[in-house]
């Protein structure tokens, strides 16, 4: 394993500690931050919020973008826009970051876990189709779970590490079963499936700009949609449902203080200007990793068929959990930060009783996938 540590340190040109993914601020970040501070509009109103929403929508090819304080908030509101209610059910994948399931739970809905595909690490349309055919029926134009008698309102696939899942097939299955597709695109800015940007296949999509994402404002998120009515509602309920007025405080429903501050948006505008450069660097790193690990008979995870991945977090697939743990222990002790993929959601205490399919692929990946340093190299 020493040769792996040496290669990574040589690639990142340092013998110091190498983090998993750190941000790069190389453009107009300080300029825009200073401008924002000088304007005194550092909270939820300001030109940078408006500019970011407009530029982000243009970047991913959606009609509307609504900025939020973080990606979890974006996903929470996306599910509300999909009309998910308390005691509804939402189909998702067990191999994901906790925010996916937490956003479902905020509403009081119940997750259902279907398996993932081995090549994408994202929700499997085959597993989804099989679950629906075996467990569900359409009653009054709604998908009803025959076991629980609850309505399955939405499906939330997640594009793992920026690798697109088979989202077009998932979309078609959801349409057949009257289930609203909500994309968790938190990790996939700059990723495409069949030349269409992730997040734009569903009724709504949610992205994250946490400090470890490909572009960041320290936090931040965004909802995208092509539906003007949903976009206006998203803007309204993320800003405490305040009715616009010069000075009166009138709110017309219980809502959320989820608006992205202008000072964070200033960072995001500058970061978005560097996106193409960041994506090119990540793809170049993936090429180097693939060549090295292939020569060392270790499986490097590459973009799936029909996809262009942003390679947000680079990953390898080891032979078994023992080899995984040895790799994690050795690399971290030698100042190279590596991490296992997430523990399966259905194995966590709060989600262990959720309905699930056979999750053999998810379990296989959980025991073998490791993330390796993935920062942009410039």
Short mmCIF file of C-alpha atoms in Angstrom, two decimals:
data_model
loop_
_atom_site.label_atom_id
_atom_site.label_comp_id
_atom_site.label_asym_id
_atom_site.label_seq_id
_atom_site.Cartn_x
_atom_site.Cartn_y
_atom_site.Cartn_z
CA UNK A 1 0.00 0.00 0.00
CA UNK A 2 2.97 2.31 0.38
CA UNK A 3 3.13 2.65 -3.40
CA UNK A 4 -0.46 3.94 -3.39
CA UNK A 5 0.33 6.53 -0.71
CA UNK A 6 3.45 7.58 -2.64
CA UNK A 7 1.50 7.93 -5.89
CA UNK A 8 -1.23 10.07 -4.29
CA UNK A 9 1.33 12.34 -2.61
CA UNK A 10 3.23 12.64 -5.88
CA UNK A 11 0.01 13.45 -7.74
CA UNK A 12 -0.94 16.18 -5.26
CA UNK A 13 2.70 17.34 -5.08
CA UNK A 14 2.94 17.32 -1.29
CA UNK A 15 4.15 15.20 1.60
CA UNK A 16 1.79 16.98 3.97
CA UNK A 17 -1.64 15.74 4.98
CA UNK A 18 -3.90 15.34 1.95
CA UNK A 19 -7.62 15.90 2.67
CA UNK A 20 -10.38 14.05 0.89
CA UNK A 21 -11.77 17.12 -0.83
CA UNK A 22 -10.93 20.75 -0.11
CA UNK A 23 -12.29 23.88 -1.80
CA UNK A 24 -10.37 26.01 -4.26
CA UNK A 25 -10.79 29.80 -4.23
CA UNK A 26 -8.87 31.05 -7.25
CA UNK A 27 -11.14 33.63 -8.90
CA UNK A 28 -13.34 36.54 -7.87
CA UNK A 29 -14.35 35.20 -4.45
CA UNK A 30 -12.68 37.94 -2.39
CA UNK A 31 -13.71 40.65 -4.83
CA UNK A 32 -17.38 39.65 -4.73
CA UNK A 33 -17.32 39.14 -0.95
CA UNK A 34 -15.89 42.62 -0.43
CA UNK A 35 -18.48 44.07 -2.77
CA UNK A 36 -21.23 42.27 -0.87
CA UNK A 37 -19.93 43.54 2.48
CA UNK A 38 -19.62 47.09 1.15
CA UNK A 39 -23.22 46.94 -0.05
CA UNK A 40 -24.35 45.91 3.48
CA UNK A 41 -26.75 43.39 1.85
CA UNK A 42 -25.23 40.29 3.41
CA UNK A 43 -28.43 38.45 4.34
CA UNK A 44 -31.24 37.00 2.22
CA UNK A 45 -31.65 39.91 -0.20
CA UNK A 46 -29.04 41.08 -2.67
CA UNK A 47 -27.84 41.02 -6.23
CA UNK A 48 -25.63 37.95 -5.82
CA UNK A 49 -28.54 35.70 -4.89
CA UNK A 50 -30.38 36.80 -8.03
CA UNK A 51 -27.26 36.48 -10.20
CA UNK A 52 -26.44 33.02 -8.88
CA UNK A 53 -29.97 31.71 -9.47
CA UNK A 54 -29.95 33.00 -13.04
CA UNK A 55 -26.47 31.67 -13.85
CA UNK A 56 -27.05 28.30 -12.21
CA UNK A 57 -30.26 27.70 -14.15
CA UNK A 58 -28.37 28.53 -17.33
CA UNK A 59 -25.52 26.17 -16.37
CA UNK A 60 -27.71 23.09 -15.83
CA UNK A 61 -30.36 23.89 -18.43
CA UNK A 62 -33.38 24.46 -16.20
CA UNK A 63 -35.85 27.33 -16.45
CA UNK A 64 -35.74 28.25 -12.77
CA UNK A 65 -33.34 27.95 -9.83
CA UNK A 66 -34.17 28.85 -6.23
CA UNK A 67 -31.22 29.17 -3.84
CA UNK A 68 -31.42 27.72 -0.32
CA UNK A 69 -29.28 27.72 2.80
CA UNK A 70 -28.07 24.15 2.21
CA UNK A 71 -28.71 21.06 0.11
CA UNK A 72 -30.84 19.34 2.76
CA UNK A 73 -33.18 22.32 2.82
CA UNK A 74 -33.34 22.20 -0.99
CA UNK A 75 -34.34 18.54 -0.89
CA UNK A 76 -36.86 19.11 1.93
CA UNK A 77 -38.61 21.83 -0.06
CA UNK A 78 -38.40 19.75 -3.25
CA UNK A 79 -40.39 17.00 -1.53
CA UNK A 80 -42.98 19.53 -0.36
CA UNK A 81 -43.24 20.77 -3.95
CA UNK A 82 -43.85 17.14 -4.96
CA UNK A 83 -46.84 17.21 -2.58
CA UNK A 84 -45.38 14.63 -0.20
CA UNK A 85 -47.40 14.58 3.02
CA UNK A 86 -47.17 13.03 6.47
CA UNK A 87 -47.55 9.22 6.30
CA UNK A 88 -46.91 9.12 2.56
CA UNK A 89 -44.03 6.93 1.40
CA UNK A 90 -41.01 7.88 -0.65
CA UNK A 91 -38.85 5.34 -2.49
CA UNK A 92 -35.12 5.96 -2.32
CA UNK A 93 -31.81 4.12 -2.11
CA UNK A 94 -30.08 2.82 1.03
CA UNK A 95 -26.62 3.80 -0.24
CA UNK A 96 -26.71 7.58 0.18
CA UNK A 97 -25.79 10.38 2.55
CA UNK A 98 -28.12 10.71 5.54
CA UNK A 99 -29.63 14.00 4.25
CA UNK A 100 -31.64 12.11 1.63
CA UNK A 101 -33.59 10.18 4.26
CA UNK A 102 -33.69 13.01 6.77
CA UNK A 103 -35.42 15.30 4.28
CA UNK A 104 -38.09 12.62 3.78
CA UNK A 105 -38.49 12.28 7.53
CA UNK A 106 -38.83 16.04 8.13
CA UNK A 107 -42.20 15.81 6.39
CA UNK A 108 -43.26 12.76 8.39
CA UNK A 109 -43.08 10.52 5.32
CA UNK A 110 -41.57 7.04 5.35
CA UNK A 111 -38.62 5.90 3.23
CA UNK A 112 -38.73 2.66 1.26
CA UNK A 113 -35.34 1.30 0.21
CA UNK A 114 -34.75 -0.37 -3.16
CA UNK A 115 -31.39 -1.66 -4.34
CA UNK A 116 -28.74 0.16 -6.35
CA UNK A 117 -26.91 -0.81 -9.52
CA UNK A 118 -23.30 -1.93 -9.15
CA UNK A 119 -22.03 0.22 -12.02
CA UNK A 120 -23.73 3.51 -11.05
CA UNK A 121 -24.01 2.98 -7.27
CA UNK A 122 -27.36 4.77 -7.66
CA UNK A 123 -30.95 3.60 -7.47
CA UNK A 124 -31.63 0.62 -9.73
CA UNK A 125 -34.60 0.93 -12.11
CA UNK A 126 -34.79 -2.87 -12.19
CA UNK A 127 -35.13 -3.06 -8.41
CA UNK A 128 -37.64 -0.20 -8.46
CA UNK A 129 -39.77 -1.86 -11.14
CA UNK A 130 -39.74 -5.21 -9.36
CA UNK A 131 -40.75 -3.65 -6.03
CA UNK A 132 -43.66 -1.75 -7.56
CA UNK A 133 -44.95 -4.76 -9.50
CA UNK A 134 -44.82 -7.03 -6.46
CA UNK A 135 -46.03 -4.63 -3.77
CA UNK A 136 -48.14 -1.86 -5.29
CA UNK A 137 -51.31 -1.07 -7.19
CA UNK A 138 -52.87 2.05 -8.72
CA UNK A 139 -56.01 3.20 -6.90
CA UNK A 140 -57.68 6.49 -7.89
CA UNK A 141 -54.60 7.45 -9.92
CA UNK A 142 -52.33 7.02 -6.90
CA UNK A 143 -49.67 4.41 -6.23
CA UNK A 144 -50.69 2.48 -3.12
CA UNK A 145 -48.46 0.13 -1.17
CA UNK A 146 -50.51 -3.04 -0.67
CA UNK A 147 -48.56 -3.94 2.48
CA UNK A 148 -48.80 -0.65 4.37
CA UNK A 149 -51.85 0.85 2.57
CA UNK A 150 -49.92 4.11 2.30
CA UNK A 151 -49.60 6.24 -0.83
CA UNK A 152 -46.17 6.22 -2.46
CA UNK A 153 -45.90 9.84 -3.50
CA UNK A 154 -42.32 10.29 -4.71
CA UNK A 155 -39.10 8.59 -5.71
CA UNK A 156 -35.71 10.11 -4.82
CA UNK A 157 -32.70 8.63 -6.65
CA UNK A 158 -29.27 10.04 -5.82
CA UNK A 159 -26.36 10.39 -8.24
CA UNK A 160 -23.62 8.83 -6.11
CA UNK A 161 -20.28 10.69 -6.11
CA UNK A 162 -21.46 12.49 -9.25
CA UNK A 163 -21.95 9.31 -11.31
CA UNK A 164 -25.41 9.50 -12.94
CA UNK A 165 -27.80 6.67 -12.19
CA UNK A 166 -30.07 5.27 -14.94
CA UNK A 167 -32.30 8.27 -14.43
CA UNK A 168 -34.21 8.12 -17.72
CA UNK A 169 -35.42 4.59 -16.99
CA UNK A 170 -36.33 5.60 -13.44
CA UNK A 171 -38.29 8.55 -14.79
CA UNK A 172 -40.29 6.31 -17.14
CA UNK A 173 -41.13 3.86 -14.34
CA UNK A 174 -42.23 6.69 -12.05
CA UNK A 175 -44.49 8.05 -14.80
CA UNK A 176 -46.14 4.66 -15.27
CA UNK A 177 -46.89 4.43 -11.54
CA UNK A 178 -47.95 8.08 -10.96
CA UNK A 179 -44.96 8.70 -8.70
CA UNK A 180 -43.28 12.11 -8.72
CA UNK A 181 -39.56 12.01 -9.50
CA UNK A 182 -37.42 14.22 -7.23
CA UNK A 183 -33.71 14.10 -8.03
CA UNK A 184 -31.12 14.28 -5.29
CA UNK A 185 -28.41 15.81 -7.45
CA UNK A 186 -26.44 17.09 -4.44
CA UNK A 187 -23.17 15.57 -5.68
CA UNK A 188 -23.57 15.81 -9.43
CA UNK A 189 -23.11 19.39 -10.63
CA UNK A 190 -21.49 19.06 -14.04
CA UNK A 191 -22.70 15.49 -14.62
CA UNK A 192 -24.82 14.43 -17.61
CA UNK A 193 -26.91 11.44 -18.58
CA UNK A 194 -27.35 11.15 -22.36
CA UNK A 195 -26.24 14.79 -22.74
CA UNK A 196 -28.88 16.06 -20.29
CA UNK A 197 -27.75 17.51 -16.94
CA UNK A 198 -28.60 15.58 -13.79
CA UNK A 199 -31.33 17.19 -11.73
CA UNK A 200 -33.35 18.14 -14.82
CA UNK A 201 -35.11 14.80 -15.34
CA UNK A 202 -37.47 15.10 -12.38
CA UNK A 203 -40.21 17.56 -11.56
CA UNK A 204 -37.65 19.15 -9.23
CA UNK A 205 -33.97 18.60 -8.47
CA UNK A 206 -31.83 19.56 -5.49
CA UNK A 207 -28.11 20.42 -5.37
CA UNK A 208 -25.67 21.05 -2.50
CA UNK A 209 -22.76 23.47 -2.10
CA UNK A 210 -21.35 22.20 1.18
CA UNK A 211 -17.65 22.83 1.80
CA UNK A 212 -16.66 19.51 0.22
CA UNK A 213 -18.65 19.92 -3.00
CA UNK A 214 -17.23 20.76 -6.42
CA UNK A 215 -18.21 24.42 -5.90
CA UNK A 216 -18.99 25.77 -2.46
CA UNK A 217 -20.13 28.71 -0.40
CA UNK A 218 -19.41 26.92 2.86
CA UNK A 219 -23.02 25.76 2.74
CA UNK A 220 -25.77 26.47 0.29
CA UNK A 221 -28.14 24.57 -1.94
CA UNK A 222 -30.47 25.12 -4.87
CA UNK A 223 -33.77 23.78 -6.20
CA UNK A 224 -34.24 23.58 -9.97
CA UNK A 225 -37.45 23.12 -11.94
CA UNK A 226 -39.05 23.99 -15.28
CA UNK A 227 -42.41 24.60 -13.61
CA UNK A 228 -43.08 28.31 -13.04
CA UNK A 229 -45.78 27.66 -10.43
CA UNK A 230 -43.48 25.41 -8.41
CA UNK A 231 -40.62 27.89 -8.71
CA UNK A 232 -42.73 30.71 -7.32
CA UNK A 233 -43.96 28.50 -4.50
CA UNK A 234 -40.41 27.42 -3.69
CA UNK A 235 -39.31 31.05 -3.45
CA UNK A 236 -42.30 31.86 -1.24
CA UNK A 237 -41.99 29.05 1.29
CA UNK A 238 -38.20 29.31 1.57
CA UNK A 239 -38.59 32.95 2.62
CA UNK A 240 -41.01 32.38 5.54
CA UNK A 241 -44.06 32.82 3.25
CA UNK A 242 -43.83 36.59 3.60
CA UNK A 243 -46.18 38.51 1.33
CA UNK A 244 -44.17 41.25 -0.44
CA UNK A 245 -44.82 44.67 1.09
CA UNK A 246 -42.79 47.81 1.64
CA UNK A 247 -43.00 47.55 5.43
CA UNK A 248 -45.73 45.18 6.67
CA UNK A 249 -44.94 41.73 8.08
CA UNK A 250 -47.68 39.47 6.77
CA UNK A 251 -47.17 35.73 6.29
CA UNK A 252 -49.83 33.50 4.78
CA UNK A 253 -48.71 30.00 5.88
CA UNK A 254 -46.24 28.11 8.04
CA UNK A 255 -43.01 28.15 6.06
CA UNK A 256 -39.24 28.06 6.31
CA UNK A 257 -36.31 30.42 6.74
CA UNK A 258 -34.26 28.61 4.12
CA UNK A 259 -33.11 31.48 1.88
CA UNK A 260 -29.44 31.57 0.90
CA UNK A 261 -27.68 34.68 2.31
CA UNK A 262 -26.31 37.11 -0.24
CA UNK A 263 -22.80 36.80 1.20
CA UNK A 264 -22.80 33.06 0.49
CA UNK A 265 -24.23 33.67 -2.97
CA UNK A 266 -21.30 36.02 -3.69
CA UNK A 267 -18.96 33.07 -3.16
CA UNK A 268 -21.08 30.84 -5.36
CA UNK A 269 -21.16 33.31 -8.26
CA UNK A 270 -17.36 33.36 -8.21
CA UNK A 271 -17.12 29.57 -7.84
CA UNK A 272 -19.53 28.96 -10.70
CA UNK A 273 -17.22 30.98 -12.95
CA UNK A 274 -14.52 28.34 -12.31
CA UNK A 275 -16.72 25.27 -12.76
CA UNK A 276 -15.42 24.21 -16.19
CA UNK A 277 -11.84 24.45 -14.96
CA UNK A 278 -12.68 22.38 -11.87
CA UNK A 279 -14.43 19.73 -13.96
CA UNK A 280 -11.48 19.45 -16.34
CA UNK A 281 -9.09 18.99 -13.40
CA UNK A 282 -11.25 16.26 -11.88
CA UNK A 283 -11.46 14.39 -15.16
CA UNK A 284 -7.69 14.62 -15.57
CA UNK A 285 -7.23 13.24 -12.03
CA UNK A 286 -9.62 10.38 -12.82
CA UNK A 287 -7.54 9.43 -15.87
CA UNK A 288 -4.37 9.32 -13.76
CA UNK A 289 -6.07 7.31 -11.03
CA UNK A 290 -7.58 4.82 -13.47
CA UNK A 291 -4.22 4.18 -15.15
CA UNK A 292 -2.43 3.73 -11.82
CA UNK A 293 -4.99 1.53 -10.09
CA UNK A 294 -5.58 -0.62 -13.15
CA UNK A 295 -1.86 -1.34 -13.34
CA UNK A 296 -2.02 -2.29 -9.66
CA UNK A 297 -5.01 -4.59 -10.22
CA UNK A 298 -7.39 -2.43 -8.16
CA UNK A 299 -10.78 -1.47 -9.60
CA UNK A 300 -11.12 2.30 -10.07
CA UNK A 301 -14.76 3.39 -10.42
CA UNK A 302 -15.38 5.14 -13.73
CA UNK A 303 -18.39 6.89 -15.19
CA UNK A 304 -21.28 4.58 -16.16
CA UNK A 305 -22.51 3.94 -19.70
CA UNK A 306 -24.33 6.86 -21.39
CA UNK A 307 -22.98 9.22 -18.75
CA UNK A 308 -20.49 12.00 -18.25
CA UNK A 309 -19.53 12.23 -14.59
CA UNK A 310 -18.11 15.18 -12.71
CA UNK A 311 -15.96 12.71 -10.72
CA UNK A 312 -16.78 14.66 -7.56
CA UNK A 313 -15.37 12.01 -5.24
CA UNK A 314 -12.97 9.55 -6.81
CA UNK A 315 -13.47 5.98 -5.61
CA UNK A 316 -11.97 2.51 -5.77
CA UNK A 317 -13.55 -0.89 -5.24
CA UNK A 318 -11.58 -3.31 -3.07
CA UNK A 319 -11.97 -7.08 -2.82
CA UNK A 320 -13.65 -7.37 0.56
CA UNK A 321 -14.31 -5.57 3.84
CA UNK A 322 -11.03 -6.79 5.37
CA UNK A 323 -8.98 -5.30 2.53
CA UNK A 324 -11.08 -2.13 2.73
CA UNK A 325 -10.38 -1.66 6.43
CA UNK A 326 -6.66 -2.35 6.02
CA UNK A 327 -6.53 0.23 3.22
CA UNK A 328 -8.39 2.84 5.29
CA UNK A 329 -6.16 2.27 8.30
CA UNK A 330 -2.88 2.44 6.38
CA UNK A 331 -3.69 5.49 4.25
CA UNK A 332 -5.10 7.57 7.09
CA UNK A 333 -2.11 6.75 9.30
CA UNK A 334 0.12 7.97 6.46
CA UNK A 335 -1.54 11.39 6.07
CA UNK A 336 -3.74 10.47 3.11
CA UNK A 337 -7.39 10.95 3.98
CA UNK A 338 -9.62 8.17 2.71
CA UNK A 339 -13.17 7.27 3.68
CA UNK A 340 -15.52 4.31 3.26
CA UNK A 341 -18.83 4.79 1.50
CA UNK A 342 -21.75 5.47 3.82
CA UNK A 343 -23.26 2.92 6.15
CA UNK A 344 -26.51 1.74 4.60
CA UNK A 345 -29.49 3.83 5.70
CA UNK A 346 -31.56 0.75 6.56
CA UNK A 347 -28.86 -0.25 9.07
CA UNK A 348 -29.21 2.99 11.04
CA UNK A 349 -31.39 2.88 14.13
CA UNK A 350 -34.02 5.36 12.90
CA UNK A 351 -34.49 3.64 9.53
CA UNK A 352 -33.97 -0.05 10.39
CA UNK A 353 -37.71 -0.83 10.29
CA UNK A 354 -38.35 0.70 6.89
CA UNK A 355 -39.63 -1.51 4.09
CA UNK A 356 -36.88 -2.67 1.75
CA UNK A 357 -36.07 -4.95 -1.14
CA UNK A 358 -33.14 -7.33 -1.37
CA UNK A 359 -30.21 -4.92 -1.03
CA UNK A 360 -27.38 -7.23 -2.08
CA UNK A 361 -25.73 -4.71 -4.42
CA UNK A 362 -25.84 -1.93 -1.85
CA UNK A 363 -24.32 -4.24 0.77
CA UNK A 364 -21.62 -5.39 -1.65
CA UNK A 365 -20.60 -1.78 -2.33
CA UNK A 366 -20.81 -0.74 1.31
CA UNK A 367 -18.18 -3.34 2.18
CA UNK A 368 -15.77 -2.46 -0.64
CA UNK A 369 -15.96 1.17 -1.84
CA UNK A 370 -13.40 3.68 -0.61
CA UNK A 371 -13.10 7.35 -1.51
CA UNK A 372 -9.60 8.69 -2.17
CA UNK A 373 -8.34 12.31 -2.31
CA UNK A 374 -10.36 14.16 -4.94
CA UNK A 375 -9.57 17.86 -4.66
CA UNK A 376 -9.14 19.99 -7.76
CA UNK A 377 -5.47 20.19 -8.75
CA UNK A 378 -4.45 23.41 -10.47
#
